[in-house]
PDB file of C-alpha atoms in Angstrom:
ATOM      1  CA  UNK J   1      84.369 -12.424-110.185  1.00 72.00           C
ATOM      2  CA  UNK J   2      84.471  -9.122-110.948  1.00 86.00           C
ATOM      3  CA  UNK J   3      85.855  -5.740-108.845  1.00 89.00           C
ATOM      4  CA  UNK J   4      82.955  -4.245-106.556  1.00 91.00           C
ATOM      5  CA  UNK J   5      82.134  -0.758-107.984  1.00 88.00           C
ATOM      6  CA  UNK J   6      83.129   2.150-106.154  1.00 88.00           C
ATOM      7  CA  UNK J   7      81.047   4.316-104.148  1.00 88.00           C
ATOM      8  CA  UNK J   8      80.253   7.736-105.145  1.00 84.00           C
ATOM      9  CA  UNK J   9      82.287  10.198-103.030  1.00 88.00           C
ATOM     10  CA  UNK J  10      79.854  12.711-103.558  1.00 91.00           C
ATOM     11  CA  UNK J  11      75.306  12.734-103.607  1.00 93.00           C
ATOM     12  CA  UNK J  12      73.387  11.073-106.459  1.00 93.00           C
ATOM     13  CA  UNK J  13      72.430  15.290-107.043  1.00 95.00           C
ATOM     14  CA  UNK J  14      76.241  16.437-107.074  1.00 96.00           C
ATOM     15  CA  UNK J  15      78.638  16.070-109.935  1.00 97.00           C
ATOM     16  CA  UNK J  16      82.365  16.470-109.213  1.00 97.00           C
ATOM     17  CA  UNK J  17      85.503  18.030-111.008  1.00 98.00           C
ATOM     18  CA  UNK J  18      89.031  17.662-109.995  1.00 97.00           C
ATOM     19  CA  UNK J  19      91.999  20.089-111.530  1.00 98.00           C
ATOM     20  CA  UNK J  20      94.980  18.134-110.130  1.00 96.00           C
ATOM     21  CA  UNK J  21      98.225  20.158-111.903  1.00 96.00           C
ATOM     22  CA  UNK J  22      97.418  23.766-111.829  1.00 98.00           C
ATOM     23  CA  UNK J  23     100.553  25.893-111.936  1.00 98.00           C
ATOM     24  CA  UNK J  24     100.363  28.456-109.693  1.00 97.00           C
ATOM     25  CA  UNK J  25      99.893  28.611-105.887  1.00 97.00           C
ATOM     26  CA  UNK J  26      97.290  27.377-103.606  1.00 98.00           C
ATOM     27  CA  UNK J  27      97.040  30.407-101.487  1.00 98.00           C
ATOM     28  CA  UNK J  28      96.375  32.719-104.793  1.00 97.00           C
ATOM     29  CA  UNK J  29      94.188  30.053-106.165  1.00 98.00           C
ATOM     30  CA  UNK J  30      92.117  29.877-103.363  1.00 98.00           C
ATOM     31  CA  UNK J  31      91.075  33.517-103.769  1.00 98.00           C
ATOM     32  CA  UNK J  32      90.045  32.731-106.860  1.00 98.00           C
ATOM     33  CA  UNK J  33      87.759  30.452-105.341  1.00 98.00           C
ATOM     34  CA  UNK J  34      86.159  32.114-102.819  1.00 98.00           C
ATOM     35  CA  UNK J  35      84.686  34.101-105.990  1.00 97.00           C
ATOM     36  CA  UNK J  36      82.327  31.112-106.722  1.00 98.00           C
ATOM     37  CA  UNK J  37      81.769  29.482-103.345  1.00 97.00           C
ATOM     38  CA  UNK J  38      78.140  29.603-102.978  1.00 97.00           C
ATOM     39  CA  UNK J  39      76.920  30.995-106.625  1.00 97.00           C
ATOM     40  CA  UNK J  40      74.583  29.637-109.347  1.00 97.00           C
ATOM     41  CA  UNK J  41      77.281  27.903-111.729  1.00 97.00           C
ATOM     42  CA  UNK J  42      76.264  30.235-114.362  1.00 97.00           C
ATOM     43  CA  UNK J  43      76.767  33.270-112.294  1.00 98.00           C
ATOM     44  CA  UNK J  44      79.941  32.053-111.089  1.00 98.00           C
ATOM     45  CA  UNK J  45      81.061  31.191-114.908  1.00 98.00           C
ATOM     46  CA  UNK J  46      80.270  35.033-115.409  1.00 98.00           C
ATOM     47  CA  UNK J  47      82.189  36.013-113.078  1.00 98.00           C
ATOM     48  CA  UNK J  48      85.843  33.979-113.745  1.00 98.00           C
ATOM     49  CA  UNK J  49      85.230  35.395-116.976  1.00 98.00           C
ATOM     50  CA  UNK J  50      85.350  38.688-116.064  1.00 98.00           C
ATOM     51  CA  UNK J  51      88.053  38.303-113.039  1.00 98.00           C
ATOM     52  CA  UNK J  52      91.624  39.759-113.392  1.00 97.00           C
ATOM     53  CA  UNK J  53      92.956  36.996-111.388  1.00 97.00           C
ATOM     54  CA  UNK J  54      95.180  34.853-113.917  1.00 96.00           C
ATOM     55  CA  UNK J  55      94.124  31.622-111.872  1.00 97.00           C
ATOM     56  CA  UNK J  56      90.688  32.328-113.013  1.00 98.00           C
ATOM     57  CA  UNK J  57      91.294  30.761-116.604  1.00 98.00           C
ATOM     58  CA  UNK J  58      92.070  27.180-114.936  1.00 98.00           C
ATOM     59  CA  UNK J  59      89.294  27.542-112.544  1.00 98.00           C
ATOM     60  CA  UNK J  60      87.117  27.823-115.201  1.00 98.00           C
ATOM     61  CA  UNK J  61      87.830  24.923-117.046  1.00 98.00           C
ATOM     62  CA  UNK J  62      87.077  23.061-113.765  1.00 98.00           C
ATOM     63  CA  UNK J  63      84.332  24.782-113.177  1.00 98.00           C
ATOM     64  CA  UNK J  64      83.007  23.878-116.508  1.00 98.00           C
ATOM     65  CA  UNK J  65      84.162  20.754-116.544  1.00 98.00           C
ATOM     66  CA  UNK J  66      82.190  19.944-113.338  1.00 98.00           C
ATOM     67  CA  UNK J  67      79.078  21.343-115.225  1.00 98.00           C
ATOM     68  CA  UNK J  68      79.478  18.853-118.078  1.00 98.00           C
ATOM     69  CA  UNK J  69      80.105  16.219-115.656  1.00 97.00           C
ATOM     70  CA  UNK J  70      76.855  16.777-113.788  1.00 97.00           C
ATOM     71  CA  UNK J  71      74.646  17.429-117.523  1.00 97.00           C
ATOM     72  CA  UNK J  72      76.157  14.308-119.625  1.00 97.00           C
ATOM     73  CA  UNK J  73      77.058  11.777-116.545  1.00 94.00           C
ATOM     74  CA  UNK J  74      74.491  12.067-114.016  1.00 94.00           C
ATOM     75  CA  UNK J  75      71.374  13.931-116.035  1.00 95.00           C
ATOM     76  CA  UNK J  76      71.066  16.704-113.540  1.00 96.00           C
ATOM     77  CA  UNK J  77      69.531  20.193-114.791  1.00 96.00           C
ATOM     78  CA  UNK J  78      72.288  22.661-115.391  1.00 95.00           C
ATOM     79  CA  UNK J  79      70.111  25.815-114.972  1.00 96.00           C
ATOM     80  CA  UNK J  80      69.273  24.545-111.561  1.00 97.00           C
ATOM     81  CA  UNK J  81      72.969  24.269-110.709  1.00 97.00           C
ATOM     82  CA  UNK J  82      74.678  25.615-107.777  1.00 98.00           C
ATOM     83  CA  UNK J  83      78.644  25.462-106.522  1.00 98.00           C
ATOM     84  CA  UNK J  84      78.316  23.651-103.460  1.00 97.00           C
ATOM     85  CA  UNK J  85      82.201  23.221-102.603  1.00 96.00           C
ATOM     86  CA  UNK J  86      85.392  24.848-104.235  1.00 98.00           C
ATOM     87  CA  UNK J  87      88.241  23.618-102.174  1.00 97.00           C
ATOM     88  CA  UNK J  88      91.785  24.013-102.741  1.00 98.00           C
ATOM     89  CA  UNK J  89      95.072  22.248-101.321  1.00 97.00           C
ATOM     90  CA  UNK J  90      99.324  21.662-102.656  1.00 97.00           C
ATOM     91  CA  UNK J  91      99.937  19.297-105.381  1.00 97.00           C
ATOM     92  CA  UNK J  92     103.889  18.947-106.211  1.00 97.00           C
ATOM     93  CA  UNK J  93     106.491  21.758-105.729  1.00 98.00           C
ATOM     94  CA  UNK J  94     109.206  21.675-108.695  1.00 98.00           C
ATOM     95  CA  UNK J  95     112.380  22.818-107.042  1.00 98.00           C
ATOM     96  CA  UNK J  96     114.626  24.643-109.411  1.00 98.00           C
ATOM     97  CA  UNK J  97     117.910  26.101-108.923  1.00 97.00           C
ATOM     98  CA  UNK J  98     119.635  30.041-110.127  1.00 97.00           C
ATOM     99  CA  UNK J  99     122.867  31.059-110.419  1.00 97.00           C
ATOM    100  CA  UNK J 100     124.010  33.484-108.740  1.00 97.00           C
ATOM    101  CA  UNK J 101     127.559  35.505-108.172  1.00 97.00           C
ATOM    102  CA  UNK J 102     130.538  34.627-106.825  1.00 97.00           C
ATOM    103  CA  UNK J 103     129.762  30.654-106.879  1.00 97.00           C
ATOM    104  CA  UNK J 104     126.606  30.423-105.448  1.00 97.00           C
ATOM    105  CA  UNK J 105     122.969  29.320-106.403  1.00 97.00           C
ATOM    106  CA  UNK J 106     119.702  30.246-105.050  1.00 98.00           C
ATOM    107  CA  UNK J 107     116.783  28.067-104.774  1.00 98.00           C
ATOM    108  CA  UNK J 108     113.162  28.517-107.167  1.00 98.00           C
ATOM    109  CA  UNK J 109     110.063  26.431-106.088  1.00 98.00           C
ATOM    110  CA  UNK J 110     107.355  27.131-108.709  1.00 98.00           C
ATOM    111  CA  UNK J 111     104.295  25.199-107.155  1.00 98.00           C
ATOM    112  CA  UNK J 112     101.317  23.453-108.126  1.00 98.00           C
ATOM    113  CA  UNK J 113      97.997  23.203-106.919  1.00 98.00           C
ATOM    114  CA  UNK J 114      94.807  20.760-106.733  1.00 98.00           C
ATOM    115  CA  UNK J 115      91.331  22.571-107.402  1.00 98.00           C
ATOM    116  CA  UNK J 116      87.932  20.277-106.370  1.00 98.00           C
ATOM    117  CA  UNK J 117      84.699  21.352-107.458  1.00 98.00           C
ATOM    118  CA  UNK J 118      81.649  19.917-106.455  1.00 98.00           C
ATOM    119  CA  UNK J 119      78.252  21.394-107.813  1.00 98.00           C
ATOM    120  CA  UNK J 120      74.445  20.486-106.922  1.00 97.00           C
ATOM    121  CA  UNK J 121      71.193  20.426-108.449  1.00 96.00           C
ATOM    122  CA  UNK J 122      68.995  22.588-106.198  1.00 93.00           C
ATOM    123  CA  UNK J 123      65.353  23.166-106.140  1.00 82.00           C
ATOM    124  CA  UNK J 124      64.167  26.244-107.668  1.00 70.00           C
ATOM    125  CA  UNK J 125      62.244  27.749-104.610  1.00 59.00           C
TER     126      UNK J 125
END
């Protein structure tokens, strides 16, 4: 007797990514995302290439990721390929401390952040 198999957590035309440790903050991640919320996947590849933000590099290796996922694991076209969902949330805070004068120390938090993207396979209309 073997384990039942998990459902998928996402349609049979959707492939999913997950960036789990991505140094930096949600809040300035998440602008980052709202670049590609919507957009073909090769339009929004285009455009993380192109961004200033420096959350933009890690974005797009989920973002490409997510692309591979959906071409080599679930045989969906990637021309036809849209970014359904970028959502962002906290991962772990590592809490550091700095010295400071006359005895005392100040506190550093240097956050992480979780990055989800899920793309589709849309008709071409």
């Amino acid at each position: 007797m073997s384990k039942q198999k998990a459902p998928r957590r996402v349609a049979d035309n959707e492939a999913l990514a997950v960036g789990t440790m991505i140094r930096g903050s949600a809040q300035k991640l998440n602008l980052v995302a709202e670049l590609i919320r919507g957009k073909r996947a090769e339009e929004a590849l285009n455009i993380l290439a192109f961004s200033k933000k420096s959350m933009a590099r890690d974005a797009t290796k989920v973002l490409a990721s997510a692309i591979a996922n959906a071409e080599n694991n679930h045989n969906l076209d990637v021309d036809a390929l849209v970014v359904a969902e970028a959502s962002v949330g906290k991962s772990i805070t590592m809490k550091r401390f700095h010295t400071r004068g006359r005895g005392k120390s100040t506190r550093i938090l240097k956050p992480f952040s979780r990055l989800r993207i899920v793309v589709r396979e849309q008709e071409e209309a």
